[in-house]
Every structure is written in C-alpha cells, then in structure tokens.
Amino acid sequence: MSITAAPPRRLGQILLLLGFAQLIITIDFNIVYVALPEIGSALGFTSQNLQWVISAYAVAFGGLLVLGGRAADLLGRRRMFVLALSIYSISSLIGGLSPNDGVMIGVRAVQGLGGALLFPATLALVNTLFQEGKERNRALAVWSACGASGLCVGSILGGVLTSAFGWAAVFFVNVPLAGGAALLALALIPRDGAREHGRTFDLPGAVTATVGITLVVFVLVQGPVSGWASPEIIGCIVAAVVLLAAFAVIEGRSADPLMPLRLFTNRSLSTAMAIALVFGATYSTVPYFLTVFFQTIHGYNALQTGLVFLVPAALIAVGTQISGRMAGKVGLKTILILGLSIGIVGTAVLAAGMNSGGSFLQVLPGIALYGIGQGITWTGMWIAAASGVAGNEQGVASAMTSTAMQVGTAVGLAVLVAVANHGTRGLTGDAFQDKLGHGLQTAVYIAAAGIVLGILASFAFAKPAVVAEDELEPVAAGTKD
C-alpha cells in the first residue's frame, strides 16, 4: 500500500502529529497505574482481578500487533491511523462511564486493540514518509522522544488528574486528545494510494498468529496468579504452541504471508527484536517498581508519585535526542551498547537507593542515568528495526519488534513482581515495609543484570561500521513502497 507524497513544508506538522499519537499510546498504558486503588474501590474489583485493568490492555495489544501491522500495510496506514484513534476516543469515553469491573476490563481490551492498530500504522508512516538516513533518523528521534517519555508522562498525568478530578478523568482526557488527532490526520496526512493487486490478508495466518500470541501474553500475565501448573495455564500453553507452530507452517507455504519468515533473515530487524524483548523485561518494568516504592514504602499520594516521574520523563527525552544525533555518525551497535551500558549503571544505582529507608534524593542519580540510557536505547532500537525493510512491510516489521517488547514486558513483570513480593504475605507494619523494600531492591537489581543480555544481542549486528549518509539508497519521501 503506497501513500501520496507529502509537501516538504507539511512533513514537520505530520511528524508532530505522529509523535503525539505515540504519546497517546504510551500514556494510555501507564496513566491508570496511580489511579488503580480508586478504580478498584469504585467499581468493585477484588484484589485478584484488579490487575486486569492493566493486563486486559496488555493482552489485547500484544496479541493483535502483528494483525495491526498487516492491516496498516494492506489497508492503508492513514486509514488505520484514523480508525485506531477513533477507537481510543470512543472506548475512553465508555471507560470513564464504566459502572462495574466487567465493563472496565472490556474497555481496556478495546483500548488494547486501538493500540495494536495505531502503533504499527504510526511507525510505518514515519518510516515511509521520511527518507532513510539522516532525515528518518531525526524523525525517529522525535517520535521516540514522545513514546519513551510517555512511559513516565502517563504516571504524571494520572497522578494530577486522579488527585484533582477522580479516577474517571484518566479516561476522559483521551476523548478530546485522540478524537482531535484523528481529525488532524484527515487534514494533514496524505491519502493512501490504491491497494496493491494480488495481496491478501492471509486469514489462516492472521487467526493462528493472533490467537497464539494472545494466549502467550495471557499465560505470562495470568500464570503467577493462577499458578503455572494450573489446568487453565497448561491448556493455554499447549494451545499456544500448537497455534504458533501452525502459523510457522502456514507462513512458509503462503504466497503472500502475514509475516514473511524471510524478515527474520534481516540481521538488523532480528537484532532489534531481541533487544526489544530485553527492553520490555527490564527498562519497561522499572516504572512499576518505582510507583510501588514511592506509594507503598514512602506513602506518596497519586499527585506526588506522578511528579516524581518528571525527572525520568525529561531525561528519556534527552536520551532519544542524543541517540538521534549519533545515528549516521557512529554504528547502531555503538549507540545501543552505549544506551544499554548507561542503563545498567543507572538501574543498579537506582536499586541501591531503593530500600525502606531510601529517600527520593538517594534514588535520583539512578533515575537520571536510567532515563538517559532508556532514551538512547529506545531510538537506536527502532532505527535498527526499520533498516533494510521494504516500505510495504514496515508495518509488519514494527509490529514484530513491538510484539517482542510486549512479551518481554509480560515476562519481566511476572518474574520481577514475584521476586519483589516474595515473603511479604502475612506481614504488616514495619516488617512488611522492610521486606517489601528489600524485595523491590532485589527486583530492580535483577532488571539491571538483565540489560546485559541486550548488550550481548547488540553484537549480532553484521556491520558495526557506520554507513555514510550519501551511500544510502535515495528514496523519495512518501514513495518508498
């Protein structure tokens, strides 16, 4: 699916819109964290099912990403961009009006669908509207700054809105934001071109991939709650393995596969996927533990907790710009190893200050280094994921990388939450605080150690040497496919 070229003067406006859409995605995932206690008490959630306010979004988002990427490539990126934002706006309105826990869980699943459609469409638009090389690297740096900062801005905004207007405000805020972005997209983004003849949606591949990946994410989210040996989890594992094996067979035989297996031979993309898996399991889990540390250990309210995240939000944005400026001057291997190395040091320093007696000032140096490292890694990871991928497969490539990150996040949270809470059951008062503080500290230390796997993955790049910008294949903006 091609797209009409945009006038150069309009590209800057389009980039801001695409960055804003990515900010909506990451904010929507994180904004509910600090509002969870109020949502739980207002809608009658139990302690067992409250996690599904987060998990319903994660399961739908992770399970439907590949399908969303295919839809963007086949049906049109602009069309899917507008549709996804409309889904966000409508579901957010219903979310703010939710009368009970069942409706809320359903709303979060629909929002996850919106994210699964929006993310690959947004990234594919960036990668096809901007010429590969310096222009695309700068565009990805802006897009990355919005996305990476949204991981923390969501917590800030959630704290402010919850404190001032109540939990429903964290949903209502998305109605004008997503709705307004959809209307702007119709005015700014060039129309999708004619659909390519001979391309199909690969329904067998779509069904097996979507259900198989959804089951994998469900197992990772629900396993710690139901028990890894429970019949429910064992059954889902078996079904997921069978479906994903069937998907691999279908894709190998399909004339027009949903996810061409040859994409895995693209060294840059496959390396980016490995790093995204590590990124999700490590960097993406830290905000959860910071939230618990400040609210449970130190008794911060929603607003105070949100304001704490101003520091990492600002420094993540700084890191994305550093990475964008380095791209084209040094190799991607160098960028990623730098970002991951800073992340290891920062996360370890952060863990050192996270104990029952630790203060904000004690964890501040670690938060700062963690933020810069995350920003550098985030931009480098997405530049790698787009490199050498044809324009008509950018949606699927971005979805593959994001799916890896979602699976990593689910795995990381399942493991690290279990570590953090180990031995706290039945404890109260100071004993509980001390045990939880040590548990949080141990979990974040493990996250720091896990980032080392990302450095090892970075060595898989075939050509660490930088490619000169004038050696890149010229591609007219907006006509790459």
PDB file of C-alpha atoms in Angstrom, residues 88-378:
ATOM      1  CA  TYR A  88      -9.266   5.120  21.504  1.00  0.00           C
ATOM      2  CA  SER A  89     -11.576   8.111  21.781  1.00  0.00           C
ATOM      3  CA  ILE A  90     -14.847   6.153  21.941  1.00  0.00           C
ATOM      4  CA  SER A  91     -13.560   3.446  24.303  1.00  0.00           C
ATOM      5  CA  SER A  92     -12.078   6.080  26.632  1.00  0.00           C
ATOM      6  CA  LEU A  93     -15.470   7.788  26.908  1.00  0.00           C
ATOM      7  CA  ILE A  94     -17.085   4.462  27.828  1.00  0.00           C
ATOM      8  CA  GLY A  95     -14.226   3.747  30.264  1.00  0.00           C
ATOM      9  CA  GLY A  96     -14.843   6.928  32.203  1.00  0.00           C
ATOM     10  CA  LEU A  97     -18.528   5.983  32.489  1.00  0.00           C
ATOM     11  CA  SER A  98     -17.884   2.332  33.480  1.00  0.00           C
ATOM     12  CA  PRO A  99     -20.406   1.148  36.094  1.00  0.00           C
ATOM     13  CA  ASN A 100     -18.600  -2.045  37.129  1.00  0.00           C
ATOM     14  CA  ASP A 101     -15.441  -4.099  36.826  1.00  0.00           C
ATOM     15  CA  GLY A 102     -16.611  -6.170  33.838  1.00  0.00           C
ATOM     16  CA  VAL A 103     -17.219  -3.122  31.659  1.00  0.00           C
ATOM     17  CA  MET A 104     -13.871  -1.649  32.677  1.00  0.00           C
ATOM     18  CA  ILE A 105     -11.957  -4.814  31.713  1.00  0.00           C
ATOM     19  CA  GLY A 106     -13.771  -4.874  28.358  1.00  0.00           C
ATOM     20  CA  VAL A 107     -12.931  -1.221  27.737  1.00  0.00           C
ATOM     21  CA  ARG A 108      -9.256  -1.818  28.461  1.00  0.00           C
ATOM     22  CA  ALA A 109      -9.221  -4.716  25.985  1.00  0.00           C
ATOM     23  CA  VAL A 110     -10.748  -2.476  23.293  1.00  0.00           C
ATOM     24  CA  GLN A 111      -8.151   0.196  24.065  1.00  0.00           C
ATOM     25  CA  GLY A 112      -5.509  -2.506  23.586  1.00  0.00           C
ATOM     26  CA  LEU A 113      -7.000  -3.192  20.141  1.00  0.00           C
ATOM     27  CA  GLY A 114      -6.713   0.515  19.373  1.00  0.00           C
ATOM     28  CA  GLY A 115      -3.054   0.470  20.383  1.00  0.00           C
ATOM     29  CA  ALA A 116      -2.350  -2.620  18.283  1.00  0.00           C
ATOM     30  CA  LEU A 117      -3.744  -0.845  15.219  1.00  0.00           C
ATOM     31  CA  LEU A 118      -2.219   2.562  15.971  1.00  0.00           C
ATOM     32  CA  PHE A 119       1.361   1.644  16.852  1.00  0.00           C
ATOM     33  CA  PRO A 120       2.397  -0.086  13.591  1.00  0.00           C
ATOM     34  CA  ALA A 121       0.464   2.438  11.479  1.00  0.00           C
ATOM     35  CA  THR A 122       2.248   5.335  13.211  1.00  0.00           C
ATOM     36  CA  LEU A 123       5.728   3.861  12.913  1.00  0.00           C
ATOM     37  CA  ALA A 124       5.144   2.760   9.303  1.00  0.00           C
ATOM     38  CA  LEU A 125       4.090   6.327   8.429  1.00  0.00           C
ATOM     39  CA  VAL A 126       7.321   7.669   9.934  1.00  0.00           C
ATOM     40  CA  ASN A 127       9.418   5.123   8.058  1.00  0.00           C
ATOM     41  CA  THR A 128       7.772   5.707   4.678  1.00  0.00           C
ATOM     42  CA  LEU A 129       7.212   9.469   4.735  1.00  0.00           C
ATOM     43  CA  PHE A 130      10.813  10.246   5.734  1.00  0.00           C
ATOM     44  CA  GLN A 131      13.798   9.267   3.600  1.00  0.00           C
ATOM     45  CA  GLU A 132      16.088   6.585   5.024  1.00  0.00           C
ATOM     46  CA  GLY A 133      19.217   8.079   6.543  1.00  0.00           C
ATOM     47  CA  LYS A 134      19.605  11.421   8.301  1.00  0.00           C
ATOM     48  CA  GLU A 135      16.013  12.551   7.671  1.00  0.00           C
ATOM     49  CA  ARG A 136      14.434   9.362   9.016  1.00  0.00           C
ATOM     50  CA  ASN A 137      16.831   9.182  11.972  1.00  0.00           C
ATOM     51  CA  ARG A 138      15.827  12.674  13.065  1.00  0.00           C
ATOM     52  CA  ALA A 139      12.149  11.848  12.619  1.00  0.00           C
ATOM     53  CA  LEU A 140      12.543   8.669  14.664  1.00  0.00           C
ATOM     54  CA  ALA A 141      14.314  10.663  17.382  1.00  0.00           C
ATOM     55  CA  VAL A 142      11.295  12.986  17.679  1.00  0.00           C
ATOM     56  CA  TRP A 143       8.869  10.043  17.579  1.00  0.00           C
ATOM     57  CA  SER A 144      10.986   8.189  20.146  1.00  0.00           C
ATOM     58  CA  ALA A 145      11.111  11.161  22.490  1.00  0.00           C
ATOM     59  CA  CYS A 146       7.315  11.242  22.538  1.00  0.00           C
ATOM     60  CA  GLY A 147       6.957   7.495  23.018  1.00  0.00           C
ATOM     61  CA  ALA A 148       9.656   6.942  25.612  1.00  0.00           C
ATOM     62  CA  SER A 149       8.664  10.000  27.636  1.00  0.00           C
ATOM     63  CA  GLY A 150       5.044   8.853  27.579  1.00  0.00           C
ATOM     64  CA  LEU A 151       6.051   5.908  29.757  1.00  0.00           C
ATOM     65  CA  CYS A 152       6.593   8.384  32.581  1.00  0.00           C
ATOM     66  CA  VAL A 153       4.312  11.229  31.493  1.00  0.00           C
ATOM     67  CA  GLY A 154       1.410   8.803  31.868  1.00  0.00           C
ATOM     68  CA  SER A 155       2.213   8.460  35.549  1.00  0.00           C
ATOM     69  CA  ILE A 156       2.480  12.232  35.972  1.00  0.00           C
ATOM     70  CA  LEU A 157      -0.793  12.934  34.204  1.00  0.00           C
ATOM     71  CA  GLY A 158      -2.522  10.077  36.006  1.00  0.00           C
ATOM     72  CA  GLY A 159      -1.466  11.487  39.361  1.00  0.00           C
ATOM     73  CA  VAL A 160      -2.585  15.026  38.572  1.00  0.00           C
ATOM     74  CA  LEU A 161      -5.943  14.019  37.108  1.00  0.00           C
ATOM     75  CA  THR A 162      -6.759  11.448  39.779  1.00  0.00           C
ATOM     76  CA  SER A 163      -5.969  13.874  42.598  1.00  0.00           C
ATOM     77  CA  ALA A 164      -7.918  16.751  41.046  1.00  0.00           C
ATOM     78  CA  PHE A 165     -10.920  15.066  39.386  1.00  0.00           C
ATOM     79  CA  GLY A 166     -11.033  11.389  40.346  1.00  0.00           C
ATOM     80  CA  TRP A 167     -10.208   8.173  38.510  1.00  0.00           C
ATOM     81  CA  ALA A 168     -12.629   8.712  35.592  1.00  0.00           C
ATOM     82  CA  ALA A 169     -10.554  11.686  34.416  1.00  0.00           C
ATOM     83  CA  VAL A 170      -7.709   9.396  33.309  1.00  0.00           C
ATOM     84  CA  PHE A 171     -10.106   8.020  30.675  1.00  0.00           C
ATOM     85  CA  PHE A 172     -11.986  11.186  29.743  1.00  0.00           C
ATOM     86  CA  VAL A 173      -8.748  13.003  28.914  1.00  0.00           C
ATOM     87  CA  ASN A 174      -8.198  10.688  25.941  1.00  0.00           C
ATOM     88  CA  VAL A 175     -11.526  11.579  24.313  1.00  0.00           C
ATOM     89  CA  PRO A 176     -10.513  15.039  23.008  1.00  0.00           C
ATOM     90  CA  LEU A 177      -6.854  14.073  22.564  1.00  0.00           C
ATOM     91  CA  ALA A 178      -7.445  11.012  20.382  1.00  0.00           C
ATOM     92  CA  GLY A 179     -10.502  12.473  18.652  1.00  0.00           C
ATOM     93  CA  GLY A 180      -8.684  15.692  17.808  1.00  0.00           C
ATOM     94  CA  ALA A 181      -5.657  13.765  16.499  1.00  0.00           C
ATOM     95  CA  ALA A 182      -7.925  11.705  14.216  1.00  0.00           C
ATOM     96  CA  LEU A 183      -9.422  14.864  12.704  1.00  0.00           C
ATOM     97  CA  LEU A 184      -5.976  16.417  12.217  1.00  0.00           C
ATOM     98  CA  ALA A 185      -4.804  13.232  10.476  1.00  0.00           C
ATOM     99  CA  LEU A 186      -7.528  13.618   7.859  1.00  0.00           C
ATOM    100  CA  ALA A 187      -6.289  17.137   7.135  1.00  0.00           C
ATOM    101  CA  LEU A 188      -2.517  16.580   7.313  1.00  0.00           C
ATOM    102  CA  ILE A 189      -1.558  13.033   6.343  1.00  0.00           C
ATOM    103  CA  PRO A 190      -1.589  12.302   2.579  1.00  0.00           C
ATOM    104  CA  ARG A 191      -4.241   9.909   1.325  1.00  0.00           C
ATOM    105  CA  ASP A 192      -3.419   6.230   0.991  1.00  0.00           C
ATOM    106  CA  GLY A 193      -2.812   5.112  -2.549  1.00  0.00           C
ATOM    107  CA  ALA A 194      -4.578   2.331  -4.375  1.00  0.00           C
ATOM    108  CA  ARG A 195      -4.433  -1.095  -2.808  1.00  0.00           C
ATOM    109  CA  GLU A 196      -1.854  -3.421  -4.358  1.00  0.00           C
ATOM    110  CA  HIS A 197      -3.405  -6.096  -6.546  1.00  0.00           C
ATOM    111  CA  GLY A 198      -2.775  -9.729  -5.669  1.00  0.00           C
ATOM    112  CA  ARG A 199      -2.151  -9.152  -1.955  1.00  0.00           C
ATOM    113  CA  THR A 200      -4.390 -10.941   0.542  1.00  0.00           C
ATOM    114  CA  PHE A 201      -4.967 -10.710   4.267  1.00  0.00           C
ATOM    115  CA  ASP A 202      -3.737 -14.286   4.882  1.00  0.00           C
ATOM    116  CA  LEU A 203      -6.716 -15.196   7.071  1.00  0.00           C
ATOM    117  CA  PRO A 204      -5.298 -18.571   8.298  1.00  0.00           C
ATOM    118  CA  GLY A 205      -2.050 -16.851   9.285  1.00  0.00           C
ATOM    119  CA  ALA A 206      -3.920 -13.958  10.899  1.00  0.00           C
ATOM    120  CA  VAL A 207      -6.089 -16.266  13.029  1.00  0.00           C
ATOM    121  CA  THR A 208      -3.277 -18.581  14.199  1.00  0.00           C
ATOM    122  CA  ALA A 209      -0.860 -15.707  14.908  1.00  0.00           C
ATOM    123  CA  THR A 210      -3.379 -13.510  16.726  1.00  0.00           C
ATOM    124  CA  VAL A 211      -4.821 -16.265  18.918  1.00  0.00           C
ATOM    125  CA  GLY A 212      -1.402 -17.869  19.522  1.00  0.00           C
ATOM    126  CA  ILE A 213       0.328 -14.639  20.568  1.00  0.00           C
ATOM    127  CA  THR A 214      -2.682 -13.581  22.655  1.00  0.00           C
ATOM    128  CA  LEU A 215      -2.506 -16.890  24.535  1.00  0.00           C
ATOM    129  CA  VAL A 216       1.234 -16.425  25.146  1.00  0.00           C
ATOM    130  CA  VAL A 217       0.685 -12.964  26.652  1.00  0.00           C
ATOM    131  CA  PHE A 218      -2.303 -14.259  28.673  1.00  0.00           C
ATOM    132  CA  VAL A 219      -0.177 -17.083  30.114  1.00  0.00           C
ATOM    133  CA  LEU A 220       2.596 -14.690  31.091  1.00  0.00           C
ATOM    134  CA  VAL A 221       0.139 -12.307  32.768  1.00  0.00           C
ATOM    135  CA  GLN A 222      -2.141 -14.857  34.443  1.00  0.00           C
ATOM    136  CA  GLY A 223       0.426 -17.567  35.272  1.00  0.00           C
ATOM    137  CA  PRO A 224       1.637 -16.023  38.538  1.00  0.00           C
ATOM    138  CA  VAL A 225      -1.989 -15.586  39.681  1.00  0.00           C
ATOM    139  CA  SER A 226      -3.498 -18.943  38.676  1.00  0.00           C
ATOM    140  CA  GLY A 227      -0.319 -20.954  39.199  1.00  0.00           C
ATOM    141  CA  TRP A 228       1.945 -22.172  36.416  1.00  0.00           C
ATOM    142  CA  ALA A 229       0.793 -25.776  36.871  1.00  0.00           C
ATOM    143  CA  SER A 230      -2.946 -24.992  36.870  1.00  0.00           C
ATOM    144  CA  PRO A 231      -5.053 -26.692  34.157  1.00  0.00           C
ATOM    145  CA  GLU A 232      -6.020 -23.290  32.747  1.00  0.00           C
ATOM    146  CA  ILE A 233      -2.410 -22.239  32.191  1.00  0.00           C
ATOM    147  CA  ILE A 234      -1.194 -25.637  30.951  1.00  0.00           C
ATOM    148  CA  GLY A 235      -4.054 -25.767  28.442  1.00  0.00           C
ATOM    149  CA  CYS A 236      -3.245 -22.277  27.155  1.00  0.00           C
ATOM    150  CA  ILE A 237       0.446 -23.134  26.804  1.00  0.00           C
ATOM    151  CA  VAL A 238      -0.318 -26.242  24.756  1.00  0.00           C
ATOM    152  CA  ALA A 239      -2.794 -24.352  22.563  1.00  0.00           C
ATOM    153  CA  ALA A 240      -0.329 -21.501  22.020  1.00  0.00           C
ATOM    154  CA  VAL A 241       2.467 -23.870  20.963  1.00  0.00           C
ATOM    155  CA  VAL A 242       0.182 -25.696  18.517  1.00  0.00           C
ATOM    156  CA  LEU A 243      -1.165 -22.470  17.013  1.00  0.00           C
ATOM    157  CA  LEU A 244       2.239 -20.805  16.630  1.00  0.00           C
ATOM    158  CA  ALA A 245       3.667 -23.974  15.061  1.00  0.00           C
ATOM    159  CA  ALA A 246       0.742 -23.985  12.640  1.00  0.00           C
ATOM    160  CA  PHE A 247       1.385 -20.308  11.927  1.00  0.00           C
ATOM    161  CA  ALA A 248       5.020 -21.026  11.014  1.00  0.00           C
ATOM    162  CA  VAL A 249       3.923 -23.779   8.610  1.00  0.00           C
ATOM    163  CA  ILE A 250       1.244 -21.554   7.037  1.00  0.00           C
ATOM    164  CA  GLU A 251       3.650 -18.648   6.564  1.00  0.00           C
ATOM    165  CA  GLY A 252       6.273 -20.899   4.993  1.00  0.00           C
ATOM    166  CA  ARG A 253       3.769 -22.086   2.365  1.00  0.00           C
ATOM    167  CA  SER A 254       1.790 -18.873   1.773  1.00  0.00           C
ATOM    168  CA  ALA A 255       2.340 -16.905  -1.441  1.00  0.00           C
ATOM    169  CA  ASP A 256       1.549 -13.674   0.421  1.00  0.00           C
ATOM    170  CA  PRO A 257       2.220 -14.362   4.127  1.00  0.00           C
ATOM    171  CA  LEU A 258       1.025 -12.239   7.017  1.00  0.00           C
ATOM    172  CA  MET A 259       4.558 -12.155   8.430  1.00  0.00           C
ATOM    173  CA  PRO A 260       7.144 -13.211   5.829  1.00  0.00           C
ATOM    174  CA  LEU A 261       9.606 -15.522   7.567  1.00  0.00           C
ATOM    175  CA  ARG A 262      12.406 -14.095   5.420  1.00  0.00           C
ATOM    176  CA  LEU A 263      12.157 -10.912   7.536  1.00  0.00           C
ATOM    177  CA  PHE A 264      13.939 -12.851  10.284  1.00  0.00           C
ATOM    178  CA  THR A 265      16.992 -13.037   7.998  1.00  0.00           C
ATOM    179  CA  ASN A 266      17.262  -9.243   8.174  1.00  0.00           C
ATOM    180  CA  ARG A 267      20.047  -9.046  10.779  1.00  0.00           C
ATOM    181  CA  SER A 268      19.129  -5.528  11.848  1.00  0.00           C
ATOM    182  CA  LEU A 269      15.447  -6.354  12.391  1.00  0.00           C
ATOM    183  CA  SER A 270      16.056  -9.646  14.207  1.00  0.00           C
ATOM    184  CA  THR A 271      18.629  -7.968  16.468  1.00  0.00           C
ATOM    185  CA  ALA A 272      16.201  -5.134  17.187  1.00  0.00           C
ATOM    186  CA  MET A 273      13.574  -7.715  18.168  1.00  0.00           C
ATOM    187  CA  ALA A 274      15.989  -9.393  20.591  1.00  0.00           C
ATOM    188  CA  ILE A 275      16.863  -6.036  22.155  1.00  0.00           C
ATOM    189  CA  ALA A 276      13.156  -5.096  22.327  1.00  0.00           C
ATOM    190  CA  LEU A 277      12.487  -8.313  24.260  1.00  0.00           C
ATOM    191  CA  VAL A 278      15.175  -7.337  26.793  1.00  0.00           C
ATOM    192  CA  PHE A 279      13.995  -3.708  26.834  1.00  0.00           C
ATOM    193  CA  GLY A 280      10.475  -4.795  27.763  1.00  0.00           C
ATOM    194  CA  ALA A 281      11.643  -7.140  30.525  1.00  0.00           C
ATOM    195  CA  THR A 282      13.949  -4.554  32.096  1.00  0.00           C
ATOM    196  CA  TYR A 283      13.522  -0.871  31.244  1.00  0.00           C
ATOM    197  CA  SER A 284       9.734  -1.090  30.868  1.00  0.00           C
ATOM    198  CA  THR A 285       9.205  -2.758  34.242  1.00  0.00           C
ATOM    199  CA  VAL A 286      11.083  -0.184  36.349  1.00  0.00           C
ATOM    200  CA  PRO A 287       8.250   2.428  36.493  1.00  0.00           C
ATOM    201  CA  TYR A 288       6.018  -0.173  38.164  1.00  0.00           C
ATOM    202  CA  PHE A 289       8.537  -0.727  40.960  1.00  0.00           C
ATOM    203  CA  LEU A 290       9.151   2.990  41.357  1.00  0.00           C
ATOM    204  CA  THR A 291       5.408   3.508  41.772  1.00  0.00           C
ATOM    205  CA  VAL A 292       5.239   0.829  44.493  1.00  0.00           C
ATOM    206  CA  PHE A 293       8.360   2.204  46.163  1.00  0.00           C
ATOM    207  CA  PHE A 294       7.032   5.746  46.462  1.00  0.00           C
ATOM    208  CA  GLN A 295       3.379   4.957  47.210  1.00  0.00           C
ATOM    209  CA  THR A 296       3.682   1.896  49.445  1.00  0.00           C
ATOM    210  CA  ILE A 297       7.056   2.441  51.110  1.00  0.00           C
ATOM    211  CA  HIS A 298       7.004   6.226  51.397  1.00  0.00           C
ATOM    212  CA  GLY A 299       3.261   6.899  51.364  1.00  0.00           C
ATOM    213  CA  TYR A 300       3.253   9.313  48.428  1.00  0.00           C
ATOM    214  CA  ASN A 301      -0.182  10.179  47.064  1.00  0.00           C
ATOM    215  CA  ALA A 302      -1.083   9.940  43.373  1.00  0.00           C
ATOM    216  CA  LEU A 303      -0.022  13.522  42.605  1.00  0.00           C
ATOM    217  CA  GLN A 304       3.309  13.267  44.420  1.00  0.00           C
ATOM    218  CA  THR A 305       4.096   9.990  42.686  1.00  0.00           C
ATOM    219  CA  GLY A 306       3.264  11.487  39.314  1.00  0.00           C
ATOM    220  CA  LEU A 307       5.525  14.476  39.891  1.00  0.00           C
ATOM    221  CA  VAL A 308       8.434  12.171  40.729  1.00  0.00           C
ATOM    222  CA  PHE A 309       8.304  10.900  37.155  1.00  0.00           C
ATOM    223  CA  LEU A 310       9.063  14.354  35.752  1.00  0.00           C
ATOM    224  CA  VAL A 311      12.775  13.588  36.117  1.00  0.00           C
ATOM    225  CA  PRO A 312      12.905  10.358  34.098  1.00  0.00           C
ATOM    226  CA  ALA A 313      10.438  11.783  31.546  1.00  0.00           C
ATOM    227  CA  ALA A 314      12.733  14.728  30.816  1.00  0.00           C
ATOM    228  CA  LEU A 315      15.902  12.651  30.709  1.00  0.00           C
ATOM    229  CA  ILE A 316      14.389   9.950  28.497  1.00  0.00           C
ATOM    230  CA  ALA A 317      13.616  12.720  26.014  1.00  0.00           C
ATOM    231  CA  VAL A 318      17.233  13.903  26.262  1.00  0.00           C
ATOM    232  CA  GLY A 319      18.461  10.369  25.628  1.00  0.00           C
ATOM    233  CA  THR A 320      16.339   9.969  22.491  1.00  0.00           C
ATOM    234  CA  GLN A 321      17.823  13.149  21.035  1.00  0.00           C
ATOM    235  CA  ILE A 322      21.369  12.018  21.826  1.00  0.00           C
ATOM    236  CA  SER A 323      20.680   8.753  20.018  1.00  0.00           C
ATOM    237  CA  GLY A 324      19.136  10.505  17.021  1.00  0.00           C
ATOM    238  CA  ARG A 325      22.128  12.821  16.642  1.00  0.00           C
ATOM    239  CA  MET A 326      24.579   9.925  16.927  1.00  0.00           C
ATOM    240  CA  ALA A 327      22.803   7.911  14.202  1.00  0.00           C
ATOM    241  CA  GLY A 328      24.623   8.341  10.883  1.00  0.00           C
ATOM    242  CA  LYS A 329      27.847   9.239  12.692  1.00  0.00           C
ATOM    243  CA  VAL A 330      28.518   6.001  14.565  1.00  0.00           C
ATOM    244  CA  GLY A 331      27.206   2.467  14.089  1.00  0.00           C
ATOM    245  CA  LEU A 332      23.973   1.223  15.621  1.00  0.00           C
ATOM    246  CA  LYS A 333      25.986  -1.262  17.653  1.00  0.00           C
ATOM    247  CA  THR A 334      27.823   1.604  19.330  1.00  0.00           C
ATOM    248  CA  ILE A 335      24.597   3.523  20.024  1.00  0.00           C
ATOM    249  CA  LEU A 336      22.839   0.519  21.548  1.00  0.00           C
ATOM    250  CA  ILE A 337      25.790  -0.626  23.636  1.00  0.00           C
ATOM    251  CA  LEU A 338      26.163   2.930  24.977  1.00  0.00           C
ATOM    252  CA  GLY A 339      22.482   3.213  25.883  1.00  0.00           C
ATOM    253  CA  LEU A 340      22.335  -0.238  27.432  1.00  0.00           C
ATOM    254  CA  SER A 341      25.555   0.307  29.405  1.00  0.00           C
ATOM    255  CA  ILE A 342      24.285   3.586  30.865  1.00  0.00           C
ATOM    256  CA  GLY A 343      21.029   1.789  31.644  1.00  0.00           C
ATOM    257  CA  ILE A 344      22.821  -0.982  33.543  1.00  0.00           C
ATOM    258  CA  VAL A 345      24.702   1.519  35.711  1.00  0.00           C
ATOM    259  CA  GLY A 346      21.654   3.706  36.262  1.00  0.00           C
ATOM    260  CA  THR A 347      19.318   0.839  37.153  1.00  0.00           C
ATOM    261  CA  ALA A 348      21.889  -0.651  39.548  1.00  0.00           C
ATOM    262  CA  VAL A 349      22.408   2.737  41.256  1.00  0.00           C
ATOM    263  CA  LEU A 350      18.633   3.134  41.442  1.00  0.00           C
ATOM    264  CA  ALA A 351      18.307  -0.277  43.085  1.00  0.00           C
ATOM    265  CA  ALA A 352      20.958   0.627  45.650  1.00  0.00           C
ATOM    266  CA  GLY A 353      18.785   3.509  46.898  1.00  0.00           C
ATOM    267  CA  MET A 354      15.540   1.524  46.942  1.00  0.00           C
ATOM    268  CA  ASN A 355      15.177   0.249  50.471  1.00  0.00           C
ATOM    269  CA  SER A 356      12.780   1.006  53.287  1.00  0.00           C
ATOM    270  CA  GLY A 357      14.960   3.915  54.429  1.00  0.00           C
ATOM    271  CA  GLY A 358      15.824   5.254  50.984  1.00  0.00           C
ATOM    272  CA  SER A 359      14.728   8.770  50.029  1.00  0.00           C
ATOM    273  CA  PHE A 360      13.992  10.449  46.692  1.00  0.00           C
ATOM    274  CA  LEU A 361      17.426  12.082  46.699  1.00  0.00           C
ATOM    275  CA  GLN A 362      19.071   8.699  47.148  1.00  0.00           C
ATOM    276  CA  VAL A 363      17.390   7.247  44.062  1.00  0.00           C
ATOM    277  CA  LEU A 364      17.649  10.434  41.954  1.00  0.00           C
ATOM    278  CA  PRO A 365      21.117   9.710  40.421  1.00  0.00           C
ATOM    279  CA  GLY A 366      19.967   6.246  39.388  1.00  0.00           C
ATOM    280  CA  ILE A 367      16.715   7.592  37.938  1.00  0.00           C
ATOM    281  CA  ALA A 368      18.686  10.138  35.892  1.00  0.00           C
ATOM    282  CA  LEU A 369      21.087   7.599  34.377  1.00  0.00           C
ATOM    283  CA  TYR A 370      18.280   5.096  33.837  1.00  0.00           C
ATOM    284  CA  GLY A 371      16.288   7.720  31.904  1.00  0.00           C
ATOM    285  CA  ILE A 372      19.155   8.737  29.624  1.00  0.00           C
ATOM    286  CA  GLY A 373      20.079   5.116  28.937  1.00  0.00           C
ATOM    287  CA  GLN A 374      16.471   4.210  28.156  1.00  0.00           C
ATOM    288  CA  GLY A 375      16.111   7.106  25.713  1.00  0.00           C
ATOM    289  CA  ILE A 376      19.299   6.256  23.821  1.00  0.00           C
ATOM    290  CA  THR A 377      18.361   2.581  23.600  1.00  0.00           C
ATOM    291  CA  TRP A 378      14.765   3.260  22.527  1.00  0.00           C
TER     292      TRP A 378
END
